[in-house]
Amino acid sequence: MALFSCDQENMGTLYEPDAPYVAFSSPVVSGNVLSAENNYSVHVQLVRSDFSAPATASVELEMNEIIEDVFDLESNTVTFEDGKGTAYVKIVPQVEPGQIDPTKNYVFNLTITGDNASELYNKTSYHASFRYSPIGTGTFTSVFFDDEWPVDIEKLEVGNLKLYKAKGLYETGYDITIVVEDENVTVEEQAAWYSDDYGDVWIAGSGTASRKVLTMSLEHFVPGLGGWPPETEVLTLP
């Protein structure tokens, strides 16, 4: 198996390894879903150039502050069966499912090591998170902006936590995650809207839930510069 130039007038081989090699099937894969159905694990596909006999590949997972002590490789060694061109690296949780933070986007950077690693495709980055489901359109009343507007809401339930994602709550492209546990509401620090003067403006705060009404005291601020006094913001769920 070799890679060739697309210039038909000057057709030439760009990459033709001397020995069988192992590679990741894609350099970046986003949209992986963590769920009970897959035991909150991630499967990363490897491919190889020679199917004629069993083979192994060694893989390393680069740790970062989000995945450390939460996820790890099931094994650093992956085995290809005789005649098979694909095999899978398995990333598994090291904690109970309830201890996996559902608000995070988990990034797994992997490298194939060893003599049979492809020179061009020996690294990949997999992104995984929990999946929210749309539940309809709610209403947001903002004292900060002295206005009211509709907002599309998505929901995720993990254990006794209910997470709501307000799509573009203050501005398109800035989805806001709101966590409800019993009657307590938490909004972790997250970018919420863009200011021409200051760049990204963040919000954070807490509040209470009463049926479908989430009443929150939110501070709008610019990291490192300061912020505005907290204001009451109310989200009425669909």
mmCIF file of C-alpha atoms in Angstrom:
data_model
loop_
_atom_site.group_PDB
_atom_site.id
_atom_site.type_symbol
_atom_site.label_atom_id
_atom_site.label_comp_id
_atom_site.label_asym_id
_atom_site.label_seq_id
_atom_site.Cartn_x
_atom_site.Cartn_y
_atom_site.Cartn_z
ATOM 1 C CA MET A 1 0.000 0.000 0.000
ATOM 2 C CA ALA A 2 1.427 3.383 -0.999
ATOM 3 C CA LEU A 3 0.310 6.984 -1.307
ATOM 4 C CA PHE A 4 0.654 8.680 -4.722
ATOM 5 C CA SER A 5 0.680 12.225 -6.008
ATOM 6 C CA CYS A 6 -2.571 13.532 -7.560
ATOM 7 C CA ASP A 7 -0.623 15.416 -10.254
ATOM 8 C CA GLN A 8 -1.231 13.105 -13.229
ATOM 9 C CA GLU A 9 1.377 14.824 -15.401
ATOM 10 C CA ASN A 10 4.075 14.202 -12.827
ATOM 11 C CA MET A 11 2.821 11.033 -11.182
ATOM 12 C CA GLY A 12 5.166 9.899 -8.450
ATOM 13 C CA THR A 13 5.254 8.004 -5.217
ATOM 14 C CA LEU A 14 5.071 10.252 -2.170
ATOM 15 C CA TYR A 15 5.174 7.581 0.514
ATOM 16 C CA GLU A 16 6.033 3.911 0.069
ATOM 17 C CA PRO A 17 7.452 2.324 3.231
ATOM 18 C CA ASP A 18 9.974 -0.488 2.968
ATOM 19 C CA ALA A 19 8.204 -2.658 5.556
ATOM 20 C CA PRO A 20 4.614 -3.354 6.662
ATOM 21 C CA TYR A 21 3.264 -0.526 8.776
ATOM 22 C CA VAL A 22 0.473 0.313 11.208
ATOM 23 C CA ALA A 23 -1.413 3.627 11.111
ATOM 24 C CA PHE A 24 -4.399 5.407 12.586
ATOM 25 C CA SER A 25 -7.329 5.555 10.172
ATOM 26 C CA SER A 26 -7.825 9.295 10.779
ATOM 27 C CA PRO A 27 -5.701 12.081 12.327
ATOM 28 C CA VAL A 28 -8.672 13.698 14.135
ATOM 29 C CA VAL A 29 -11.996 12.133 15.129
ATOM 30 C CA SER A 30 -14.658 14.217 16.881
ATOM 31 C CA GLY A 31 -18.174 13.439 17.982
ATOM 32 C CA ASN A 32 -17.511 10.238 19.923
ATOM 33 C CA VAL A 33 -20.240 9.645 22.484
ATOM 34 C CA LEU A 34 -19.673 8.428 26.033
ATOM 35 C CA SER A 35 -22.632 6.339 27.162
ATOM 36 C CA ALA A 36 -23.657 3.304 29.174
ATOM 37 C CA GLU A 37 -24.084 1.404 25.887
ATOM 38 C CA ASN A 38 -20.327 1.516 25.251
ATOM 39 C CA ASN A 39 -19.387 1.352 28.951
ATOM 40 C CA TYR A 40 -18.174 4.969 28.667
ATOM 41 C CA SER A 41 -15.209 3.781 26.604
ATOM 42 C CA VAL A 42 -13.702 4.957 23.314
ATOM 43 C CA HIS A 43 -12.529 2.679 20.494
ATOM 44 C CA VAL A 44 -9.811 4.038 18.196
ATOM 45 C CA GLN A 45 -9.274 2.288 14.879
ATOM 46 C CA LEU A 46 -5.858 1.141 13.663
ATOM 47 C CA VAL A 47 -5.166 -0.093 10.131
ATOM 48 C CA ARG A 48 -2.214 -1.975 8.687
ATOM 49 C CA SER A 49 -0.689 -2.509 5.258
ATOM 50 C CA ASP A 50 -0.006 -6.264 5.443
ATOM 51 C CA PHE A 51 -2.811 -8.685 6.385
ATOM 52 C CA SER A 52 -0.859 -11.905 5.906
ATOM 53 C CA ALA A 53 -0.145 -12.792 9.543
ATOM 54 C CA PRO A 54 -0.994 -11.777 13.099
ATOM 55 C CA ALA A 55 0.749 -8.582 14.226
ATOM 56 C CA THR A 56 0.915 -6.267 17.208
ATOM 57 C CA ALA A 57 1.273 -2.530 17.622
ATOM 58 C CA SER A 58 2.254 -0.462 20.631
ATOM 59 C CA VAL A 59 0.280 2.685 21.468
ATOM 60 C CA GLU A 60 0.790 5.471 24.002
ATOM 61 C CA LEU A 61 -1.874 7.801 25.414
ATOM 62 C CA GLU A 62 -0.768 11.331 26.291
ATOM 63 C CA MET A 63 -2.202 12.375 29.633
ATOM 64 C CA ASN A 64 -3.778 15.779 30.222
ATOM 65 C CA GLU A 65 -5.426 17.345 33.273
ATOM 66 C CA ILE A 66 -8.930 16.350 32.162
ATOM 67 C CA ILE A 67 -8.358 12.647 31.456
ATOM 68 C CA GLU A 68 -5.651 11.858 34.031
ATOM 69 C CA ASP A 69 -6.916 9.393 36.661
ATOM 70 C CA VAL A 70 -10.240 9.265 34.784
ATOM 71 C CA PHE A 71 -9.366 7.398 31.545
ATOM 72 C CA ASP A 72 -6.498 5.190 30.401
ATOM 73 C CA LEU A 73 -5.654 2.555 27.811
ATOM 74 C CA GLU A 74 -7.028 -0.897 28.487
ATOM 75 C CA SER A 75 -3.708 -2.133 27.057
ATOM 76 C CA ASN A 76 -0.704 -0.490 25.418
ATOM 77 C CA THR A 77 -0.562 -3.378 22.938
ATOM 78 C CA VAL A 78 -3.060 -3.950 20.136
ATOM 79 C CA THR A 79 -3.236 -7.256 18.244
ATOM 80 C CA PHE A 80 -4.265 -7.698 14.605
ATOM 81 C CA GLU A 81 -5.755 -11.090 13.829
ATOM 82 C CA ASP A 82 -4.470 -13.069 10.851
ATOM 83 C CA GLY A 83 -6.093 -11.716 7.698
ATOM 84 C CA LYS A 84 -7.560 -8.672 9.419
ATOM 85 C CA GLY A 85 -6.591 -5.173 8.381
ATOM 86 C CA THR A 86 -8.113 -3.326 11.346
ATOM 87 C CA ALA A 87 -7.823 -3.469 15.118
ATOM 88 C CA TYR A 88 -8.893 -1.162 17.927
ATOM 89 C CA VAL A 89 -7.235 0.689 20.767
ATOM 90 C CA LYS A 90 -9.613 0.772 23.721
ATOM 91 C CA ILE A 91 -9.691 3.705 26.137
ATOM 92 C CA VAL A 92 -11.608 2.841 29.305
ATOM 93 C CA PRO A 93 -12.679 4.721 32.449
ATOM 94 C CA GLN A 94 -10.637 4.306 35.628
ATOM 95 C CA VAL A 95 -13.487 5.560 37.834
ATOM 96 C CA GLU A 96 -17.156 4.772 38.314
ATOM 97 C CA PRO A 97 -19.453 6.289 35.647
ATOM 98 C CA GLY A 98 -20.906 8.731 38.169
ATOM 99 C CA GLN A 99 -17.427 10.203 38.671
ATOM 100 C CA ILE A 100 -16.966 11.107 35.000
ATOM 101 C CA ASP A 101 -17.684 14.818 34.624
ATOM 102 C CA PRO A 102 -20.442 15.056 31.975
ATOM 103 C CA THR A 103 -19.710 18.727 31.313
ATOM 104 C CA LYS A 104 -16.237 18.036 29.904
ATOM 105 C CA ASN A 105 -15.062 17.409 26.362
ATOM 106 C CA TYR A 106 -12.447 14.666 26.641
ATOM 107 C CA VAL A 107 -9.482 14.731 24.253
ATOM 108 C CA PHE A 108 -7.336 11.632 23.771
ATOM 109 C CA ASN A 109 -4.029 12.146 21.955
ATOM 110 C CA LEU A 110 -2.524 8.841 20.865
ATOM 111 C CA THR A 111 0.781 7.823 19.276
ATOM 112 C CA ILE A 112 1.796 4.535 17.679
ATOM 113 C CA THR A 113 5.298 3.561 18.800
ATOM 114 C CA GLY A 114 7.643 0.831 17.630
ATOM 115 C CA ASP A 115 9.330 -0.125 14.382
ATOM 116 C CA ASN A 116 6.083 -0.756 12.484
ATOM 117 C CA ALA A 117 4.585 2.693 13.105
ATOM 118 C CA SER A 118 3.636 4.644 9.984
ATOM 119 C CA GLU A 119 5.878 7.655 9.442
ATOM 120 C CA LEU A 120 2.955 9.840 8.333
ATOM 121 C CA TYR A 121 -0.051 8.568 10.284
ATOM 122 C CA ASN A 122 1.263 7.579 13.700
ATOM 123 C CA LYS A 123 -0.714 10.165 15.703
ATOM 124 C CA THR A 124 -4.399 10.847 16.216
ATOM 125 C CA SER A 125 -6.660 12.958 18.414
ATOM 126 C CA TYR A 126 -10.028 11.579 19.504
ATOM 127 C CA HIS A 127 -12.683 13.793 21.095
ATOM 128 C CA ALA A 128 -15.477 12.335 23.215
ATOM 129 C CA SER A 129 -18.286 13.731 25.329
ATOM 130 C CA PHE A 130 -21.766 12.936 26.592
ATOM 131 C CA ARG A 131 -24.677 13.403 24.200
ATOM 132 C CA TYR A 132 -27.469 15.848 24.923
ATOM 133 C CA SER A 133 -30.976 15.465 23.482
ATOM 134 C CA PRO A 134 -33.116 18.398 22.282
ATOM 135 C CA ILE A 135 -36.182 18.993 24.459
ATOM 136 C CA GLY A 136 -37.654 22.119 22.884
ATOM 137 C CA THR A 137 -37.540 25.897 23.207
ATOM 138 C CA GLY A 138 -37.461 27.698 26.534
ATOM 139 C CA THR A 139 -37.578 31.352 27.535
ATOM 140 C CA PHE A 140 -34.667 33.324 28.973
ATOM 141 C CA THR A 141 -35.230 36.524 30.947
ATOM 142 C CA SER A 142 -32.073 38.568 31.483
ATOM 143 C CA VAL A 143 -31.830 41.427 33.951
ATOM 144 C CA PHE A 144 -28.260 42.010 32.775
ATOM 145 C CA PHE A 145 -29.416 42.758 29.218
ATOM 146 C CA ASP A 146 -32.905 43.919 30.266
ATOM 147 C CA ASP A 147 -34.505 41.651 27.672
ATOM 148 C CA GLU A 148 -36.236 38.308 27.095
ATOM 149 C CA TRP A 149 -35.805 35.838 24.257
ATOM 150 C CA PRO A 150 -36.428 32.202 23.251
ATOM 151 C CA VAL A 151 -33.624 29.648 23.501
ATOM 152 C CA ASP A 152 -33.306 26.061 22.305
ATOM 153 C CA ILE A 153 -32.573 23.621 25.133
ATOM 154 C CA GLU A 154 -30.850 20.234 25.165
ATOM 155 C CA LYS A 155 -30.847 17.875 28.158
ATOM 156 C CA LEU A 156 -28.630 15.138 29.572
ATOM 157 C CA GLU A 157 -29.253 13.064 32.695
ATOM 158 C CA VAL A 158 -26.363 11.332 34.461
ATOM 159 C CA GLY A 159 -27.206 9.770 37.802
ATOM 160 C CA ASN A 160 -28.977 12.414 39.900
ATOM 161 C CA LEU A 161 -27.633 15.251 37.751
ATOM 162 C CA LYS A 162 -29.672 17.006 35.106
ATOM 163 C CA LEU A 163 -27.638 19.032 32.648
ATOM 164 C CA TYR A 164 -29.198 21.590 30.347
ATOM 165 C CA LYS A 165 -27.400 23.085 27.383
ATOM 166 C CA ALA A 166 -28.833 26.448 26.370
ATOM 167 C CA LYS A 167 -27.863 26.832 22.713
ATOM 168 C CA GLY A 168 -26.358 30.256 22.032
ATOM 169 C CA LEU A 169 -27.901 31.574 25.224
ATOM 170 C CA TYR A 170 -26.427 35.078 24.983
ATOM 171 C CA GLU A 171 -24.849 34.848 21.554
ATOM 172 C CA THR A 172 -24.719 32.348 18.695
ATOM 173 C CA GLY A 173 -21.786 29.986 19.100
ATOM 174 C CA TYR A 174 -21.690 30.264 22.893
ATOM 175 C CA ASP A 175 -23.660 27.355 24.355
ATOM 176 C CA ILE A 176 -24.130 27.494 28.119
ATOM 177 C CA THR A 177 -24.228 24.390 30.327
ATOM 178 C CA ILE A 178 -26.398 24.539 33.437
ATOM 179 C CA VAL A 179 -26.243 21.765 36.033
ATOM 180 C CA VAL A 180 -29.231 20.964 38.254
ATOM 181 C CA GLU A 181 -28.934 18.639 41.246
ATOM 182 C CA ASP A 182 -32.160 18.370 43.232
ATOM 183 C CA GLU A 183 -33.127 22.051 43.665
ATOM 184 C CA ASN A 184 -29.606 23.442 43.310
ATOM 185 C CA VAL A 185 -28.434 25.097 40.095
ATOM 186 C CA THR A 186 -24.773 25.593 39.171
ATOM 187 C CA VAL A 187 -23.265 27.453 36.239
ATOM 188 C CA GLU A 188 -19.530 26.819 36.025
ATOM 189 C CA GLU A 189 -17.228 29.449 34.528
ATOM 190 C CA GLN A 190 -17.681 29.491 30.753
ATOM 191 C CA ALA A 191 -17.461 31.940 27.873
ATOM 192 C CA ALA A 192 -20.938 33.380 27.168
ATOM 193 C CA TRP A 193 -20.741 36.263 24.696
ATOM 194 C CA TYR A 194 -18.304 38.505 22.835
ATOM 195 C CA SER A 195 -17.531 42.138 23.615
ATOM 196 C CA ASP A 196 -15.911 44.374 21.015
ATOM 197 C CA ASP A 197 -14.057 46.091 23.851
ATOM 198 C CA TYR A 198 -12.946 43.100 25.948
ATOM 199 C CA GLY A 199 -13.226 39.943 23.839
ATOM 200 C CA ASP A 200 -14.900 36.905 25.392
ATOM 201 C CA VAL A 201 -17.083 37.683 28.408
ATOM 202 C CA TRP A 202 -17.601 34.786 30.809
ATOM 203 C CA ILE A 203 -20.356 33.930 33.259
ATOM 204 C CA ALA A 204 -20.555 31.914 36.471
ATOM 205 C CA GLY A 205 -23.012 31.588 39.306
ATOM 206 C CA SER A 206 -25.625 29.519 41.072
ATOM 207 C CA GLY A 207 -29.305 29.445 41.880
ATOM 208 C CA THR A 208 -32.371 27.337 42.527
ATOM 209 C CA ALA A 209 -34.737 25.183 40.496
ATOM 210 C CA SER A 210 -38.502 25.197 40.950
ATOM 211 C CA ARG A 211 -40.116 22.809 38.504
ATOM 212 C CA LYS A 212 -39.238 24.231 35.092
ATOM 213 C CA VAL A 213 -37.977 27.593 36.333
ATOM 214 C CA LEU A 214 -34.235 28.027 36.957
ATOM 215 C CA THR A 215 -33.502 31.265 38.829
ATOM 216 C CA MET A 216 -29.802 32.123 38.795
ATOM 217 C CA SER A 217 -27.522 34.840 40.087
ATOM 218 C CA LEU A 218 -24.901 35.181 37.370
ATOM 219 C CA GLU A 219 -21.773 37.300 37.244
ATOM 220 C CA HIS A 220 -20.552 38.467 33.837
ATOM 221 C CA PHE A 221 -16.788 38.987 33.835
ATOM 222 C CA VAL A 222 -13.627 39.157 31.768
ATOM 223 C CA PRO A 223 -10.895 36.886 33.163
ATOM 224 C CA GLY A 224 -7.989 38.900 34.493
ATOM 225 C CA LEU A 225 -9.796 42.235 34.141
ATOM 226 C CA GLY A 226 -12.899 42.198 36.316
ATOM 227 C CA GLY A 227 -16.633 42.053 35.916
ATOM 228 C CA TRP A 228 -20.078 43.439 36.548
ATOM 229 C CA PRO A 229 -22.189 42.924 39.701
ATOM 230 C CA PRO A 230 -24.200 39.656 39.664
ATOM 231 C CA GLU A 231 -27.677 39.894 38.169
ATOM 232 C CA THR A 232 -30.719 37.630 38.332
ATOM 233 C CA GLU A 233 -31.238 35.613 35.161
ATOM 234 C CA VAL A 234 -34.202 33.234 34.750
ATOM 235 C CA LEU A 235 -34.450 30.288 32.381
ATOM 236 C CA THR A 236 -37.881 28.715 31.940
ATOM 237 C CA LEU A 237 -37.468 25.237 30.503
ATOM 238 C CA PRO A 238 -39.741 23.815 27.803
#
